[in-house]
Amino acid sequence: MTTSFGTPAGTVLPTDSKIRVQSFTGLKSSHSIALTRNLRVFPAPFCSPILIRAVSTPVKPETSATETKRSKVEIFKEQSNFIRFPLNEEILSETPNINEAATQLIKFHGSYQQYNRDERGSRSFSFMLRTKNPGGEVPNRLYLTMDDLADQFGIGTLRLTTRQTFQLHGVLKKDLKTVMSTIIRNMGSTLGACGDLNRNVLAPAAPLMTKEYLFAQETADNIAALLTPQSGFYYDVWVDGEKFMTSEPPEVVEARNDNSHGTNFPDSPEPIYGTQFLPRKFKIAVTVPTDNSVDILTNDIGVVVVSDENGEPQGFNIYVGGGMGRTHRMETTFPRLGEPLGYVPKADILYAIKAIVATQRDHGRRDDRRYSRMKYLISTWGIEKFRSVVEQYYGKKFEPFHELPEWEFKSYLGWHEQGDGALFCGLHVDNGRIGGKMKKTLREVIEKYNLNVRITPNQNLILCDVRSAWRRPITTVLAQAGLLHPKYVDPLNLTAMACPAFPLCPLAITEAERGIPDILKRVRAVFEKVGLKYSESVVIRVTGCPNGCARPYMAELGLVGDGPNSYQIWLGGTPNQTQLARTFMNKVKVQDLEKVFEPLFYYWKRKRQPKESFGDFTTRMGFEKLQELVDKWEGPVQSAARINLKPFADKETYEAMEGLAKLQNKTAHQLAMEVIRNFVATQQNGKSE
């Protein structure tokens, strides 16, 4: 077997001397087989051990003083036999953890190695598994399987993520193969949920039966299939090379195999990715006009369905260059919004996506992973140069971007008609954590009524295909488990998000998921103190580090961990997720948050324009003025002292409730309203609905 290094055959490299980004060189194999059938067969391991050695030990190019620097992860990928070695050996060892190379490679298989950071002394290692669910679609059988696995091999909870997937925490190494193979055999996959390749493709989770929404989901499925690894490493490691067959639309197969413009490695088991895959993670979202439930501008590629006046999809607008991750105290790293690239007819979308991916693959930085996302390539080149290079891989010019209506955040919580006679029910799940009574009740409902579900990009769950006759009993039993109709949930909670952070995330600097419940209660108390109504809200997102998994840089109020019990505060996002927030303050200790919140919310109430959101208010006021207000804050102007007796029959009841509320770090009014809402939900929810 022969091997050679080089760019994909037929690649046209830019000639502009100002372009300085290093191009990619990868391994090409002369013995790989092009996929030409409409049925994808995941191959078994190579039959000959000699062939395995030949693939896993590529010819090393001669080194020179001017050889381009590569990150350590690039070396691991090159020497891995297409993401197999040494992971395939490490998972069989007796140790509870895996080595550094395998730790990087297992990400491509959809898993991260973690340890409990609350424990002192020796580390207790475990693994987090993340599924791949384009558009958040979860078949009934897979949901029940994940529910079982969480109890049998995890920590007893399921985590819904901001990319419409499950995360299963606490799996021990000795159980990895059992858990992975069980997911695979029950209509699931974790392949590509992490690692340097295309991640889960987002799409609106609402199962609406309109042409636009159906086409958006179909497009998300096709993009996910197009960019799924082809070399079989996932199945070799977890199901011993057993062949799994999935039907693919012929247009996906055709687009993957097409190499008219040098997008492919024609002799590689990975025709699009090659041996080196992508420089870094890659994120894509698909949606329809107005529906920004997917945070469209935060993705490497944002795809928007464009339809004619009859609602018939005609093509797509494409945004490029979004991304959230950054590094503290490094101004050269930054969050970025996607910007318009152009429009393509609907028949060309897979070719356009592939051209963009190939551009990032060949020109994205591979020396320093902090700058390897596509947003930095576009920031370096500018959108015009980027478009020009992509068009060389695409083989044609992009058409002008079509005008779009204003974006709107849609949560799809509560009951809605699907459009086919059935209903769907969107359930708010605080921080996406399903556990305890909620988990048990969801299992019972989903199993009893044989429901499929969908995960939303806001960490919530949608029950699909519900018959009208089932609505009342389902509503009642869910309310008894705390899964309330959205009108009974605090508006602050409905749009809030947090990443898992402590205790298992190795990157966390401070609390996020465990800290946000108290933070939201404190924000609600500040609202009451400064006179804001209960129905008013702001988008609050909290992350334990600057990597931005909960997309805090799009929030009206973002809290980003920058030290132990300390947050960097970001302001200026908008409720419809179209404006980037900016850093307002650094190193604010968690116990001092009210010193910042009170003046900001006090002056928002008093100085805002009609219907002006908190994010727009902070942008209009300017950070210098806001900082001055915070620095001079001495508390709100006190009106005549009075007791809010509205929820209470008498003063004695109020005082008793106040005592109980203090034990829970709440106000008497907060606790009373919580009790009343829960009572109404359990007694009347289902009758009025």
XYZ file of C-alpha atoms in Angstrom:
689
model
C 0.000 0.000 0.000
C 1.269 3.459 -0.827
C 0.616 6.714 0.952
C 1.241 10.305 0.018
C 0.785 13.737 1.542
C -0.869 16.642 -0.230
C -3.946 18.709 -0.761
C -7.058 17.066 -2.209
C -6.803 16.370 -5.908
C -7.923 19.262 -8.031
C -7.908 21.843 -5.223
C -7.538 25.385 -6.488
C -5.507 27.403 -4.003
C -5.957 31.167 -3.696
C -3.285 33.232 -5.351
C -3.772 36.412 -3.319
C -0.435 37.106 -1.654
C -2.188 38.675 1.340
C -3.687 35.355 2.368
C -1.322 33.940 4.983
C -3.381 31.153 6.552
C -1.603 27.804 6.366
C -3.244 25.297 4.048
C -3.907 21.728 5.122
C -1.876 18.735 4.015
C -3.308 15.314 4.724
C -2.893 11.643 4.076
C -4.295 10.101 0.883
C -4.706 6.363 0.502
C -4.618 4.621 -2.868
C -6.647 1.655 -1.611
C -9.846 3.313 -0.328
C -13.195 2.652 -1.956
C -15.478 5.446 -3.069
C -19.049 5.174 -1.790
C -21.388 5.098 -4.760
C -24.492 3.298 -3.535
C -27.584 4.808 -2.023
C -27.186 2.506 0.958
C -24.338 3.324 3.343
C -22.521 0.307 4.771
C -20.276 0.969 7.734
C -17.283 -1.282 7.104
C -15.868 -3.915 9.379
C -12.207 -3.630 10.444
C -9.546 -4.182 7.817
C -9.030 -7.895 7.389
C -5.267 -7.744 7.116
C -3.187 -6.519 10.075
C -0.577 -5.362 7.533
C -3.130 -2.992 6.031
C -3.968 -1.645 9.485
C -0.316 -0.861 10.151
C 0.035 0.785 6.770
C -2.895 3.122 7.422
C -2.014 3.889 11.044
C 1.650 4.635 10.236
C 1.569 7.141 7.399
C 4.731 8.122 5.629
C 6.286 10.925 7.636
C 7.269 13.919 5.524
C 10.824 15.127 5.719
C 11.260 17.766 8.383
C 12.914 21.064 7.801
C 13.645 24.227 9.704
C 10.626 25.851 8.099
C 8.147 23.042 8.770
C 4.792 24.434 9.852
C 4.059 24.023 13.535
C 1.122 21.756 14.350
C -0.747 21.294 17.601
C -0.380 18.066 19.532
C -3.927 17.047 18.619
C -3.008 17.165 14.922
C -0.244 14.625 15.585
C -2.651 12.387 17.513
C -5.101 12.439 14.600
C -2.398 11.683 12.033
C -1.134 8.643 13.950
C -4.568 7.305 14.929
C -5.494 5.100 11.938
C -8.552 7.260 11.366
C -9.414 7.802 15.055
C -8.881 4.202 16.209
C -5.448 3.953 17.845
C -4.623 4.031 20.760
C -8.261 4.377 21.908
C -9.098 0.818 20.849
C -6.369 -0.454 23.183
C -6.876 2.018 26.017
C -10.536 1.119 26.588
C -9.478 -2.503 27.198
C -6.869 -1.700 29.852
C -7.463 -2.195 33.572
C -6.931 1.460 34.498
C -10.030 3.637 35.188
C -8.848 6.293 32.723
C -7.313 6.542 29.245
C -4.097 8.244 28.102
C -3.725 11.702 26.582
C -3.978 10.655 22.938
C -7.029 8.472 23.559
C -8.628 11.290 25.571
C -8.487 13.480 22.474
C -9.638 10.744 20.097
C -12.626 9.590 22.135
C -14.152 13.030 21.563
C -14.720 12.063 17.909
C -16.688 9.089 19.233
C -18.900 11.431 21.277
C -17.347 11.229 24.731
C -15.223 13.239 27.158
C -13.142 11.871 30.002
C -13.992 13.611 33.289
C -13.454 13.335 37.029
C -15.382 14.574 40.048
C -13.790 17.876 41.028
C -15.716 18.010 44.312
C -13.702 15.071 45.584
C -10.236 15.533 47.054
C -7.395 13.062 46.809
C -7.213 10.543 44.002
C -9.319 11.257 40.943
C -12.419 9.177 40.280
C -12.609 9.084 36.502
C -15.777 8.703 34.465
C -16.995 9.549 30.978
C -19.664 11.840 29.587
C -21.428 10.593 26.460
C -23.219 12.940 24.073
C -25.672 11.760 21.438
C -26.121 12.999 17.871
C -29.725 13.997 17.110
C -30.114 16.261 14.050
C -32.881 18.752 14.760
C -33.243 17.250 18.241
C -35.301 14.294 16.991
C -35.402 11.396 19.468
C -37.387 8.239 18.637
C -39.425 6.727 21.463
C -37.170 3.690 21.651
C -34.020 5.789 22.003
C -35.492 7.978 24.748
C -36.427 4.942 26.804
C -32.970 3.466 26.214
C -31.221 6.645 27.376
C -33.487 6.760 30.426
C -32.485 3.199 31.324
C -28.775 3.822 30.724
C -28.800 6.870 33.005
C -30.000 4.689 35.878
C -27.912 1.621 35.118
C -24.583 3.210 34.170
C -24.817 6.971 34.785
C -25.607 9.265 37.695
C -29.368 8.807 37.414
C -30.050 11.936 35.352
C -30.220 12.936 31.699
C -28.942 16.318 30.519
C -30.555 18.097 27.555
C -27.967 20.243 25.785
C -27.984 23.555 23.929
C -27.301 21.604 20.708
C -30.392 19.408 20.956
C -28.656 16.293 22.255
C -28.521 14.147 25.381
C -25.547 14.089 27.709
C -25.110 11.051 29.910
C -22.697 11.639 32.786
C -20.801 9.308 35.087
C -20.205 6.274 32.843
C -17.231 4.194 33.996
C -14.620 3.055 31.490
C -15.442 -0.590 32.018
C -19.041 0.130 30.947
C -18.264 2.322 27.933
C -18.539 -0.387 25.322
C -21.805 -1.686 26.757
C -23.354 1.779 26.845
C -22.104 2.785 23.396
C -23.241 -0.430 21.731
C -26.642 -0.196 23.433
C -27.164 3.307 22.057
C -26.118 2.190 18.569
C -28.460 -0.814 18.609
C -31.411 1.331 19.726
C -31.583 3.903 16.925
C -28.967 6.220 18.400
C -25.422 7.397 17.824
C -22.747 9.471 19.525
C -20.499 9.621 16.445
C -19.252 13.148 15.866
C -21.080 14.686 18.826
C -17.663 15.992 19.938
C -14.267 16.348 18.248
C -12.847 18.171 15.226
C -15.676 17.564 12.788
C -19.244 18.623 12.179
C -21.225 18.461 15.417
C -24.972 18.015 15.816
C -26.931 19.979 13.212
C -29.582 22.214 14.786
C -33.072 22.805 13.405
C -36.326 24.102 14.938
C -37.557 21.452 17.348
C -41.242 22.169 16.767
C -42.775 19.272 14.773
C -44.799 21.617 12.608
C -46.098 20.092 9.402
C -45.626 23.129 7.164
C -43.519 22.858 4.016
C -40.835 25.168 5.404
C -40.396 23.367 8.726
C -40.409 19.924 7.142
C -37.850 21.073 4.592
C -35.638 22.564 7.327
C -35.615 19.236 9.208
C -34.935 17.284 6.010
C -32.062 19.625 5.169
C -30.586 19.252 8.657
C -30.756 15.464 8.305
C -29.074 15.574 4.891
C -26.271 17.881 6.044
C -25.667 15.641 9.053
C -25.475 12.587 6.776
C -23.196 14.347 4.283
C -20.660 15.196 6.986
C -20.806 11.929 8.928
C -17.408 10.133 9.018
C -17.232 7.265 6.531
C -14.201 5.206 7.600
C -16.052 3.035 10.130
C -13.819 3.787 13.133
C -16.806 4.301 15.443
C -18.311 0.893 14.718
C -14.925 -0.846 14.787
C -14.307 0.347 18.345
C -17.762 -0.058 19.908
C -19.499 -2.920 18.057
C -16.432 -4.793 16.796
C -16.935 -3.686 13.206
C -20.481 -4.959 12.918
C -22.063 -3.549 9.771
C -24.865 -1.072 10.278
C -26.835 0.031 7.275
C -28.750 3.279 6.997
C -30.656 4.441 3.955
C -29.416 7.717 2.515
C -31.090 9.957 -0.043
C -29.314 9.667 -3.398
C -28.569 13.406 -3.397
C -26.477 12.991 -0.231
C -24.413 10.174 -1.736
C -23.974 12.095 -4.962
C -22.856 15.263 -3.186
C -20.420 13.408 -0.942
C -18.750 11.598 -3.826
C -18.611 14.566 -6.191
C -15.085 15.899 -6.619
C -15.618 18.235 -9.536
C -13.911 21.107 -7.752
C -11.309 19.447 -5.542
C -13.298 19.119 -2.334
C -12.475 15.424 -1.786
C -9.636 13.068 -1.001
C -10.593 10.540 -3.698
C -8.453 7.702 -2.323
C -9.230 8.145 1.371
C -11.650 6.255 3.632
C -12.665 9.791 4.663
C -13.390 11.544 1.346
C -14.238 14.884 2.981
C -12.206 14.837 6.192
C -9.000 13.005 5.214
C -6.740 11.819 8.040
C -6.698 15.171 9.826
C -10.427 15.910 9.893
C -11.146 19.602 10.602
C -8.931 22.028 12.527
C -11.555 22.350 15.264
C -15.221 21.752 16.091
C -17.716 22.806 13.419
C -21.323 23.799 14.058
C -24.243 24.152 11.647
C -27.863 25.212 12.160
C -30.832 25.237 9.788
C -34.002 27.260 10.309
C -36.859 29.106 8.612
C -37.406 32.877 8.426
C -38.327 34.554 11.755
C -37.602 31.407 13.815
C -34.431 31.998 15.808
C -34.955 29.161 18.260
C -31.565 27.830 17.055
C -29.393 30.922 17.750
C -28.645 30.953 14.019
C -25.879 33.584 14.117
C -23.723 31.665 16.623
C -22.916 28.822 14.216
C -20.039 28.281 11.783
C -22.748 27.944 9.137
C -26.318 29.181 9.451
C -28.764 27.980 6.789
C -32.136 29.688 6.305
C -34.882 28.271 4.091
C -36.120 30.792 1.505
C -39.585 30.151 0.055
C -41.775 31.714 -2.629
C -45.080 33.481 -1.992
C -46.850 30.097 -1.862
C -44.605 28.791 0.910
C -42.696 26.490 -1.450
C -38.974 26.268 -0.513
C -36.762 27.575 -3.329
C -33.302 27.835 -1.793
C -31.261 28.992 1.171
C -29.570 32.050 2.599
C -26.230 31.140 4.184
C -24.512 32.854 7.113
C -20.901 31.991 8.030
C -18.405 32.735 10.782
C -20.350 32.550 14.039
C -18.849 31.099 17.200
C -18.912 31.666 20.962
C -15.648 30.388 22.458
C -12.934 32.731 23.722
C -10.118 32.818 26.274
C -9.969 35.195 29.244
C -7.369 37.971 29.021
C -6.686 37.212 25.352
C -8.339 39.928 23.293
C -7.317 38.140 20.106
C -9.957 35.532 20.933
C -13.574 36.615 20.788
C -17.171 35.579 20.209
C -18.442 36.422 16.746
C -21.740 36.546 14.887
C -22.205 34.937 11.506
C -22.483 37.228 8.489
C -24.190 36.770 5.107
C -22.299 34.704 2.535
C -24.961 34.450 -0.136
C -27.917 32.513 -1.493
C -27.976 29.099 -3.211
C -30.794 27.193 -4.967
C -32.130 24.296 -2.921
C -30.503 21.680 -5.179
C -27.057 23.142 -4.418
C -27.118 23.346 -0.630
C -25.061 20.194 0.035
C -22.398 21.273 -2.464
C -22.242 24.738 -0.900
C -21.931 23.286 2.613
C -19.186 20.940 1.447
C -17.314 23.822 -0.203
C -17.385 25.846 3.030
C -16.218 22.850 5.075
C -13.391 22.168 2.597
C -12.271 25.799 2.827
C -12.047 25.622 6.603
C -10.396 22.179 6.402
C -7.666 23.359 4.048
C -7.066 26.862 5.385
C -8.083 26.929 9.042
C -5.195 27.142 11.502
C -3.833 23.893 12.910
C -0.952 25.274 14.982
C -2.875 26.929 17.826
C -6.300 25.525 18.657
C -7.397 28.770 20.260
C -7.546 30.245 16.746
C -8.708 27.189 14.795
C -12.419 27.957 14.480
C -13.631 29.215 11.125
C -14.581 32.592 12.614
C -10.877 33.445 12.891
C -10.222 32.464 9.271
C -13.017 34.782 8.125
C -11.844 37.555 10.441
C -8.345 37.238 8.979
C -9.387 37.089 5.336
C -12.536 39.182 5.358
C -15.825 37.911 3.962
C -15.007 38.823 0.345
C -11.833 36.740 0.207
C -13.532 33.928 2.062
C -16.437 33.940 -0.388
C -14.005 33.922 -3.316
C -12.156 30.844 -2.062
C -15.372 28.992 -1.207
C -16.665 29.671 -4.706
C -13.633 27.879 -6.148
C -14.618 24.716 -4.243
C -18.313 25.319 -5.002
C -17.704 25.829 -8.712
C -20.002 28.813 -9.113
C -20.796 32.239 -7.693
C -23.133 32.708 -4.753
C -26.288 34.616 -5.575
C -27.180 37.751 -3.574
C -28.525 37.222 -0.070
C -32.330 37.392 0.031
C -33.990 39.859 2.373
C -35.342 38.258 5.549
C -37.955 39.383 8.084
C -36.958 40.183 11.657
C -35.849 37.274 13.821
C -37.870 36.118 16.829
C -36.958 33.731 19.630
C -39.516 30.922 19.777
C -39.566 28.551 22.731
C -42.518 26.352 21.646
C -43.428 25.750 25.280
C -46.995 24.705 26.088
C -49.537 23.029 23.834
C -49.630 23.580 20.065
C -51.148 21.967 16.996
C -48.708 20.172 14.706
C -50.814 20.636 11.605
C -51.641 16.976 11.048
C -54.392 16.622 13.648
C -51.990 15.824 16.480
C -50.627 18.101 19.210
C -47.209 18.738 20.659
C -46.329 19.922 24.151
C -43.196 21.910 24.964
C -41.933 21.344 28.514
C -39.621 23.707 30.358
C -36.752 21.795 32.013
C -34.552 23.935 34.251
C -31.043 23.804 32.765
C -32.010 20.681 30.837
C -31.467 18.394 33.838
C -33.990 15.525 33.944
C -33.929 13.635 37.209
C -35.940 12.468 40.203
C -39.720 12.540 39.987
C -39.599 14.460 36.718
C -37.543 11.722 35.081
C -39.824 8.972 36.357
C -42.977 10.774 35.218
C -41.590 11.603 31.777
C -40.649 7.973 31.341
C -44.165 6.857 32.251
C -45.854 9.318 29.882
C -43.509 8.718 26.941
C -43.740 4.950 27.357
C -47.506 4.789 27.969
C -48.441 6.904 24.956
C -45.557 5.731 22.740
C -44.435 9.309 22.112
C -41.455 10.523 20.137
C -39.728 13.577 21.569
C -37.538 16.444 20.450
C -34.872 18.356 22.332
C -34.787 22.143 21.887
C -31.675 24.360 21.654
C -32.858 25.966 24.915
C -32.472 22.717 26.885
C -36.194 21.917 26.874
C -38.205 18.883 25.749
C -41.094 18.555 23.306
C -43.563 15.668 23.404
C -44.689 14.954 19.828
C -47.674 13.312 18.152
C -50.084 13.658 21.086
C -53.741 12.877 20.433
C -56.266 15.463 21.626
C -57.847 12.954 24.021
C -54.518 12.501 25.798
C -53.975 16.193 26.485
C -55.784 16.471 29.823
C -54.364 13.351 31.522
C -50.847 14.141 30.288
C -51.079 17.759 31.483
C -52.258 16.700 34.927
C -49.618 14.048 35.559
C -46.814 16.291 34.281
C -47.912 19.166 36.526
C -47.809 16.874 39.543
C -44.149 16.193 38.714
C -43.317 19.895 38.453
C -43.491 20.090 34.643
C -45.849 23.055 34.518
C -47.506 24.992 31.752
C -45.193 27.941 30.984
C -47.647 30.472 32.447
C -46.966 28.918 35.855
C -43.151 29.137 35.507
C -41.153 32.234 36.490
C -40.497 34.156 33.235
C -36.833 34.504 34.210
C -36.461 30.722 34.202
C -38.126 30.262 30.817
C -35.265 31.815 28.841
C -32.349 31.160 31.228
C -29.610 28.657 30.413
C -26.495 27.353 32.108
C -23.781 24.862 31.214
C -23.094 21.885 33.562
C -19.748 23.264 34.884
C -18.880 21.787 38.321
C -18.454 19.103 39.420
C -17.612 17.144 36.257
C -16.515 19.600 33.570
C -12.699 19.846 33.578
C -12.812 23.372 32.114
C -15.093 24.941 34.726
C -13.735 27.861 36.731
C -16.850 28.385 38.839
C -20.457 27.218 39.193
C -23.091 27.447 36.463
C -25.867 24.821 36.537
C -25.676 24.437 40.310
C -25.439 28.195 40.813
C -28.084 29.560 38.470
C -31.174 28.620 40.554
C -30.009 30.882 43.372
C -28.921 33.609 40.944
C -32.368 33.662 39.304
C -34.081 33.896 42.699
C -31.845 36.808 43.588
C -32.600 38.537 40.292
C -36.333 38.083 40.960
C -35.857 39.608 44.430
C -34.066 42.584 42.863
C -36.933 42.965 40.373
C -39.365 43.178 43.273
C -37.141 45.586 45.169
C -36.866 48.065 42.275
C -40.511 47.736 41.251
C -40.306 45.623 38.076
C -43.357 43.502 37.298
C -43.394 39.729 37.619
C -44.217 39.391 33.917
C -41.061 41.292 32.904
C -37.948 39.330 32.127
C -34.432 39.371 30.743
C -32.446 36.642 28.995
C -29.880 35.374 31.516
C -27.211 32.794 30.676
C -24.456 31.487 32.934
C -21.321 29.534 32.069
C -18.550 28.262 34.298
C -15.792 29.215 31.848
C -15.329 31.422 28.743
C -15.897 28.636 26.186
C -19.518 29.683 25.930
C -21.451 26.395 25.797
C -24.663 28.083 27.000
C -24.085 30.961 24.540
C -23.767 33.659 27.249
C -22.425 36.216 24.787
C -25.889 36.440 23.209
C -27.658 37.071 26.528
C -29.041 40.356 27.782
C -27.242 39.498 31.009
C -24.431 36.979 30.663
C -22.377 35.662 33.573
C -19.105 34.013 32.537
C -16.938 32.349 35.169
C -13.592 34.130 35.508
C -12.420 32.869 38.897
C -13.550 30.924 41.987
C -17.040 32.232 42.875
C -16.475 35.073 40.416
C -18.077 36.151 37.152
C -17.372 38.394 34.221
C -20.592 40.266 33.407
C -21.696 40.711 29.794
C -24.494 43.058 28.731
C -26.219 44.026 25.518
C -27.639 40.911 23.889
C -31.225 41.005 22.686
C -34.274 38.799 23.354
C -34.291 37.609 19.727
C -30.588 36.620 19.821
C -29.339 38.934 17.072
C -26.856 41.157 18.892
C -23.595 40.272 20.565
C -23.180 41.247 24.207
C -20.028 43.018 25.429
C -17.941 42.773 28.575
C -19.210 45.160 31.241
C -17.363 44.143 34.433
C -14.756 41.600 35.491
C -14.205 39.607 38.658
C -17.579 40.269 40.290
C -17.870 37.947 43.276
C -21.058 35.938 43.460
C -21.987 37.496 46.805
C -21.713 40.987 45.264
C -23.977 40.476 42.266
C -26.799 42.572 43.727
C -24.468 45.570 43.828
C -24.442 45.398 40.029
C -27.957 44.081 39.390
C -29.828 46.621 41.522
C -28.684 49.829 39.814
C -28.927 48.281 36.328
C -32.493 47.080 36.795
C -33.537 50.171 38.779
C -32.520 52.532 35.995
C -33.882 50.215 33.296
C -37.309 50.540 34.925
C -37.069 54.317 35.192
C -35.162 55.379 32.066
C -36.150 52.860 29.406
C -38.049 53.797 26.311
C -41.448 52.208 25.537
C -41.062 48.423 25.106
C -37.271 48.736 25.282
C -35.623 45.464 26.301
C -32.948 45.379 28.991
C -30.281 44.521 26.421
C -31.219 47.410 24.147
C -31.360 49.739 27.157
C -27.806 48.882 28.223
C -26.546 49.429 24.676
C -28.300 52.780 24.338
C -27.130 54.043 27.734
C -23.521 53.064 27.100
C -21.257 51.153 29.446
C -19.442 54.231 30.748
C -22.706 55.702 32.033
C -23.836 52.358 33.417
C -20.553 51.921 35.263
C -21.005 55.361 36.793
C -24.486 54.396 38.004
C -23.161 51.184 39.541
C -20.257 52.943 41.250
C -22.515 55.601 42.806
C -25.331 53.239 43.763
C -26.599 53.597 47.322
C -29.890 51.798 46.924
C -33.309 52.645 45.499
C -35.202 55.644 46.774
C -37.219 54.320 49.685
C -40.934 54.935 49.651
C -43.087 54.795 52.786
C -42.648 51.452 54.487
C -45.470 49.043 53.816
C -46.069 45.323 53.855
C -47.187 43.658 50.645
C -50.291 41.821 51.870
C -51.715 40.979 48.438
C -51.223 37.195 48.633
C -52.082 37.038 52.330
C -55.229 37.099 54.458
C -53.591 38.813 57.423
C -50.321 40.111 58.801
C -49.731 36.994 60.913
C -49.832 34.783 57.814
C -47.420 37.131 56.086
C -44.949 37.010 58.971
C -45.137 33.210 59.142
C -44.539 32.955 55.408
C -41.649 35.406 55.674
C -39.968 33.175 58.245
C -40.296 30.116 56.012
C -39.101 32.063 52.989
C -35.900 33.152 54.697
C -34.964 29.507 55.210
C -35.093 29.075 51.423
C -33.358 32.357 50.611
C -36.583 33.781 49.169
C -38.938 36.639 49.901
C -42.364 35.971 51.413
C -43.986 37.097 48.175
C -41.826 34.763 46.095
C -42.636 31.734 48.251
C -46.344 32.556 48.393
C -46.595 32.953 44.634
C -44.667 29.721 44.108
C -47.071 27.817 46.370
C -50.100 29.376 44.690
C -48.844 28.656 41.179
C -48.051 25.029 42.012
C -51.464 24.560 43.599
C -53.294 26.060 40.631
C -51.223 23.986 38.242
C -51.972 20.685 39.935
C -55.665 21.413 40.565
C -56.723 23.179 37.413
C -54.064 22.377 34.819
C -55.795 20.178 32.309
C -59.280 21.599 32.872
C -58.510 25.024 31.469
C -56.226 23.523 28.875
